[in-house]
mmCIF file of C-alpha atoms and ligand atoms in Angstrom:
data_model
loop_
_atom_site.group_PDB
_atom_site.id
_atom_site.type_symbol
_atom_site.label_atom_id
_atom_site.label_comp_id
_atom_site.label_asym_id
_atom_site.label_seq_id
_atom_site.Cartn_x
_atom_site.Cartn_y
_atom_site.Cartn_z
ATOM 1 C CA MET A 1 16.473 -121.776 -108.088
ATOM 2 C CA LYS A 2 17.903 -121.916 -111.577
ATOM 3 C CA ILE A 3 20.793 -123.600 -113.290
ATOM 4 C CA GLY A 4 23.712 -121.160 -113.546
ATOM 5 C CA LYS A 5 26.929 -121.129 -115.517
ATOM 6 C CA VAL A 6 28.219 -124.524 -116.701
ATOM 7 C CA LEU A 7 31.631 -125.120 -115.091
ATOM 8 C CA VAL A 8 32.452 -128.562 -116.525
ATOM 9 C CA THR A 9 30.787 -129.927 -119.683
ATOM 10 C CA ALA A 10 29.727 -133.514 -120.229
ATOM 11 C CA ASP A 11 32.512 -133.966 -122.808
ATOM 12 C CA GLU A 12 35.122 -132.605 -120.418
ATOM 13 C CA ILE A 13 33.939 -134.972 -117.715
ATOM 14 C CA ALA A 14 34.050 -137.949 -120.095
ATOM 15 C CA ALA A 15 37.616 -137.156 -121.200
ATOM 16 C CA LYS A 16 38.782 -136.733 -117.601
ATOM 17 C CA LEU A 17 37.147 -139.970 -116.475
ATOM 18 C CA ASP A 18 38.949 -141.744 -119.312
ATOM 19 C CA GLU A 19 42.291 -140.508 -117.847
ATOM 20 C CA MET A 20 41.368 -141.355 -114.280
ATOM 21 C CA GLY A 21 40.113 -144.826 -115.306
ATOM 22 C CA LYS A 22 43.401 -145.546 -117.096
ATOM 23 C CA ALA A 23 45.467 -144.411 -114.111
ATOM 24 C CA ILE A 24 43.408 -146.534 -111.722
ATOM 25 C CA THR A 25 43.661 -149.554 -114.079
ATOM 26 C CA ASN A 26 47.446 -149.228 -114.083
ATOM 27 C CA ASP A 27 47.767 -148.680 -110.357
ATOM 28 C CA TYR A 28 45.501 -151.524 -109.261
ATOM 29 C CA ARG A 29 46.550 -154.268 -111.636
ATOM 30 C CA GLY A 30 46.935 -157.521 -109.636
ATOM 31 C CA LYS A 31 45.299 -155.960 -106.526
ATOM 32 C CA ASP A 32 41.990 -156.657 -104.826
ATOM 33 C CA LEU A 33 40.199 -153.405 -105.743
ATOM 34 C CA LEU A 34 37.046 -152.447 -103.881
ATOM 35 C CA MET A 35 35.522 -149.188 -105.075
ATOM 36 C CA VAL A 36 33.476 -147.507 -102.338
ATOM 37 C CA GLY A 37 31.013 -144.905 -103.541
ATOM 38 C CA ILE A 38 29.758 -142.312 -101.158
ATOM 39 C CA LEU A 39 25.977 -142.015 -101.649
ATOM 40 C CA LYS A 40 24.074 -140.384 -102.950
ATOM 41 C CA GLY A 41 26.203 -137.938 -104.876
ATOM 42 C CA ALA A 42 28.940 -140.311 -106.042
ATOM 43 C CA PHE A 43 26.672 -142.792 -107.757
ATOM 44 C CA VAL A 44 27.023 -141.065 -111.166
ATOM 45 C CA VAL A 45 30.831 -140.806 -110.941
ATOM 46 C CA MET A 46 31.016 -144.375 -109.614
ATOM 47 C CA ALA A 47 29.038 -145.753 -112.571
ATOM 48 C CA ASP A 48 30.993 -143.847 -115.207
ATOM 49 C CA LEU A 49 34.461 -144.152 -113.618
ATOM 50 C CA SER A 50 34.206 -147.853 -112.795
ATOM 51 C CA ARG A 51 33.279 -148.719 -116.374
ATOM 52 C CA ARG A 52 36.600 -147.198 -117.433
ATOM 53 C CA VAL A 53 38.592 -149.402 -115.067
ATOM 54 C CA ASP A 54 39.600 -152.534 -116.904
ATOM 55 C CA LEU A 55 40.007 -154.818 -113.867
ATOM 56 C CA PRO A 56 37.866 -157.355 -111.953
ATOM 57 C CA LEU A 57 36.887 -154.907 -109.221
ATOM 58 C CA GLU A 58 34.022 -154.940 -106.701
ATOM 59 C CA PHE A 59 31.626 -152.243 -105.528
ATOM 60 C CA ASP A 60 30.370 -151.162 -102.172
ATOM 61 C CA PHE A 61 28.565 -148.068 -100.953
ATOM 62 C CA MET A 62 28.343 -145.915 -97.873
ATOM 63 C CA ALA A 63 25.841 -143.193 -97.207
ATOM 64 C CA VAL A 64 26.768 -140.289 -95.028
ATOM 65 C CA SER A 65 25.092 -137.052 -94.289
ATOM 66 C CA SER A 66 26.945 -133.839 -93.733
ATOM 67 C CA TYR A 67 24.498 -131.306 -95.196
ATOM 68 C CA GLY A 68 20.808 -130.805 -94.694
ATOM 69 C CA ALA A 69 18.856 -128.905 -97.318
ATOM 70 C CA SER A 70 21.473 -126.190 -97.096
ATOM 71 C CA THR A 71 24.465 -125.105 -99.129
ATOM 72 C CA LYS A 72 26.777 -124.923 -96.086
ATOM 73 C CA THR A 73 28.387 -127.820 -94.233
ATOM 74 C CA SER A 74 26.980 -128.514 -90.827
ATOM 75 C CA GLY A 75 30.279 -129.961 -89.597
ATOM 76 C CA VAL A 76 28.454 -133.087 -88.503
ATOM 77 C CA VAL A 77 29.008 -136.363 -90.351
ATOM 78 C CA ARG A 78 26.579 -139.196 -89.768
ATOM 79 C CA ILE A 79 26.836 -142.703 -91.235
ATOM 80 C CA LEU A 80 23.413 -143.521 -92.686
ATOM 81 C CA LYS A 81 24.526 -146.728 -94.396
ATOM 82 C CA ASP A 82 27.723 -148.622 -93.672
ATOM 83 C CA LEU A 83 29.648 -150.944 -95.991
ATOM 84 C CA ASP A 84 28.297 -154.425 -96.664
ATOM 85 C CA GLU A 85 31.814 -155.854 -97.041
ATOM 86 C CA GLU A 86 34.690 -156.334 -94.644
ATOM 87 C CA ILE A 87 37.651 -154.349 -95.965
ATOM 88 C CA GLU A 88 40.521 -155.762 -93.974
ATOM 89 C CA GLY A 89 43.417 -156.539 -96.347
ATOM 90 C CA ARG A 90 41.599 -155.100 -99.366
ATOM 91 C CA ASP A 91 42.602 -152.251 -101.650
ATOM 92 C CA VAL A 92 39.918 -149.670 -101.072
ATOM 93 C CA LEU A 93 39.318 -146.728 -103.334
ATOM 94 C CA ILE A 94 36.785 -144.206 -102.056
ATOM 95 C CA VAL A 95 34.868 -142.488 -104.849
ATOM 96 C CA GLU A 96 33.576 -139.019 -104.095
ATOM 97 C CA ASP A 97 31.691 -136.465 -106.139
ATOM 98 C CA ILE A 98 33.187 -133.368 -104.561
ATOM 99 C CA ILE A 99 35.471 -132.280 -101.768
ATOM 100 C CA ASP A 100 34.563 -129.016 -100.111
ATOM 101 C CA SER A 101 35.539 -128.617 -96.445
ATOM 102 C CA GLY A 102 37.043 -132.120 -96.533
ATOM 103 C CA LEU A 103 35.181 -132.949 -93.353
ATOM 104 C CA THR A 104 33.281 -135.850 -94.848
ATOM 105 C CA LEU A 105 36.406 -137.385 -96.327
ATOM 106 C CA ASN A 106 38.451 -136.843 -93.215
ATOM 107 C CA TYR A 107 35.885 -138.608 -91.125
ATOM 108 C CA LEU A 108 35.474 -141.459 -93.613
ATOM 109 C CA MET A 109 39.177 -142.082 -93.971
ATOM 110 C CA LYS A 110 39.690 -142.280 -90.202
ATOM 111 C CA ASN A 111 36.699 -144.582 -89.896
ATOM 112 C CA LEU A 112 37.854 -146.911 -92.672
ATOM 113 C CA LEU A 113 41.550 -146.998 -91.650
ATOM 114 C CA VAL A 114 40.521 -148.561 -88.352
ATOM 115 C CA ARG A 115 39.278 -151.531 -90.353
ATOM 116 C CA LYS A 116 42.817 -152.154 -91.672
ATOM 117 C CA PRO A 117 42.499 -152.086 -95.450
ATOM 118 C CA ALA A 118 45.699 -153.025 -97.369
ATOM 119 C CA SER A 119 45.465 -149.561 -98.934
ATOM 120 C CA LEU A 120 43.080 -146.636 -98.891
ATOM 121 C CA GLU A 121 42.971 -143.979 -101.622
ATOM 122 C CA VAL A 122 40.478 -141.412 -102.865
ATOM 123 C CA ALA A 123 39.132 -140.521 -106.292
ATOM 124 C CA ALA A 124 37.088 -137.303 -106.469
ATOM 125 C CA LEU A 125 35.602 -135.741 -109.576
ATOM 126 C CA LEU A 126 35.754 -132.249 -108.106
ATOM 127 C CA ILE A 127 37.742 -130.382 -105.485
ATOM 128 C CA LYS A 128 37.039 -126.811 -104.419
ATOM 129 C CA ASP A 129 39.980 -124.444 -104.404
ATOM 130 C CA GLY A 130 40.541 -121.684 -101.904
ATOM 131 C CA VAL A 131 39.107 -123.656 -99.010
ATOM 132 C CA ASP A 132 40.900 -123.567 -95.698
ATOM 133 C CA ARG A 133 41.009 -127.340 -94.992
ATOM 134 C CA ARG A 134 43.258 -129.831 -93.345
ATOM 135 C CA PRO A 135 45.663 -131.352 -95.881
ATOM 136 C CA LEU A 136 43.972 -134.269 -97.622
ATOM 137 C CA ASP A 137 45.638 -136.959 -99.646
ATOM 138 C CA VAL A 138 43.454 -137.314 -102.729
ATOM 139 C CA LYS A 139 45.226 -139.484 -105.298
ATOM 140 C CA TYR A 140 42.849 -139.054 -108.246
ATOM 141 C CA VAL A 141 41.299 -135.621 -108.808
ATOM 142 C CA GLY A 142 39.164 -134.675 -111.805
ATOM 143 C CA PHE A 143 38.766 -130.903 -111.694
ATOM 144 C CA HIS A 144 39.654 -128.023 -109.413
ATOM 145 C CA ILE A 145 36.743 -125.587 -109.250
ATOM 146 C CA PRO A 146 36.181 -122.275 -107.534
ATOM 147 C CA ARG A 147 34.459 -122.136 -104.156
ATOM 148 C CA GLU A 148 30.897 -122.019 -105.454
ATOM 149 C CA PHE A 149 27.954 -124.258 -104.836
ATOM 150 C CA VAL A 150 27.601 -126.532 -107.821
ATOM 151 C CA ILE A 151 24.959 -128.997 -109.108
ATOM 152 C CA GLY A 152 24.779 -131.819 -111.586
ATOM 153 C CA TYR A 153 26.545 -135.078 -112.330
ATOM 154 C CA GLY A 154 25.357 -136.518 -109.012
ATOM 155 C CA LEU A 155 25.495 -133.255 -107.058
ATOM 156 C CA ASP A 156 22.232 -131.926 -105.681
ATOM 157 C CA TYR A 157 20.641 -128.848 -104.288
ATOM 158 C CA ALA A 158 17.896 -129.959 -101.881
ATOM 159 C CA GLY A 159 17.759 -133.336 -103.620
ATOM 160 C CA LYS A 160 17.376 -131.998 -107.156
ATOM 161 C CA TYR A 161 19.615 -131.674 -110.246
ATOM 162 C CA ARG A 162 21.648 -134.867 -109.719
ATOM 163 C CA ASN A 163 20.718 -136.033 -113.228
ATOM 164 C CA LEU A 164 22.277 -133.124 -115.085
ATOM 165 C CA PRO A 165 24.989 -134.519 -117.387
ATOM 166 C CA TYR A 166 27.312 -131.559 -116.614
ATOM 167 C CA VAL A 167 28.430 -129.544 -113.578
ATOM 168 C CA ALA A 168 26.961 -126.065 -113.221
ATOM 169 C CA VAL A 169 26.828 -123.351 -110.611
ATOM 170 C CA LEU A 170 23.529 -123.110 -108.754
ATOM 171 C CA GLY A 171 21.755 -120.042 -110.192
ATOM 172 C CA ASP A 172 19.977 -117.273 -108.298
ATOM 173 C CA GLU A 173 16.363 -117.353 -107.117
ATOM 174 C CA ASP A 174 13.985 -116.446 -109.965
HETATM 175 P P1 LIG B 1 32.665 -131.595 -97.338
HETATM 176 O O1 LIG B 1 32.532 -132.508 -96.162
HETATM 177 O O2 LIG B 1 32.473 -130.183 -96.991
HETATM 178 O O3 LIG B 1 33.974 -131.840 -98.122
HETATM 179 O O4 LIG B 1 31.457 -131.903 -98.296
HETATM 180 C C1 LIG B 1 31.386 -133.110 -98.962
HETATM 181 C C2 LIG B 1 29.967 -133.434 -99.385
HETATM 182 O O5 LIG B 1 29.105 -132.271 -99.373
HETATM 183 C C3 LIG B 1 29.991 -133.892 -100.827
HETATM 184 O O6 LIG B 1 30.146 -135.304 -100.885
HETATM 185 C C4 LIG B 1 28.677 -133.409 -101.349
HETATM 186 O O7 LIG B 1 27.654 -134.392 -101.127
HETATM 187 C C5 LIG B 1 28.349 -132.174 -100.542
HETATM 188 N N1 LIG B 1 28.762 -130.942 -101.252
HETATM 189 C C6 LIG B 1 29.862 -130.188 -101.034
HETATM 190 N N2 LIG B 1 29.921 -129.112 -101.884
HETATM 191 C C7 LIG B 1 28.836 -129.249 -102.661
HETATM 192 C C8 LIG B 1 28.344 -128.475 -103.780
HETATM 193 O O8 LIG B 1 28.905 -127.460 -104.238
HETATM 194 N N3 LIG B 1 27.197 -128.906 -104.341
HETATM 195 C C9 LIG B 1 26.514 -130.024 -103.904
HETATM 196 N N4 LIG B 1 26.960 -130.763 -102.887
HETATM 197 C C10 LIG B 1 28.104 -130.410 -102.283
HETATM 198 MG MG1 LIG B 2 25.113 -134.086 -101.053
#
């Protein structure tokens, strides 16, 4: 596989994360913010977004699996690692790299709401347009992208390319 067309440059990502960080800082002032990154993909967004939030927040992580080494969703979400923290009464912000079918997020939100957080919102760097999905309430969205399989900035294909500083389409087989 090769790296295809660049959809979002590193500079565009940085500028957008500045905006999102400011919005989150304003919205969560005086609250008990717990940012929950969804591993592995969201670790890059989590690191870069959280450093733009000027508040005494805390981190936690969950790992879920919805894809194998494939570019299509399996429809099955499995929790591989649960939160370390209790979230009852806390202001939880889920940080996601990308929303495609919305299945992962839908499952996660239902699962976390049962634990009675004071609030539960979502920040996602990317959301795919033109996908027939259940309505999702995503408060902070970075970029809308076409329905293509993308890599970089935390997003992988078969475990690779997460370290690219930009988001690109996965290229064709050589
Ligand atoms: P969803 O459940 O279909 O919304 O997929 C969510 C998860 O699938 C994301 O958190 C990613 O880990 C992965 N994913 C979805 N689309 C892509 C893509 O285009 N490239 C890489 N990973 C993706
Ligand atoms: Mg993934």
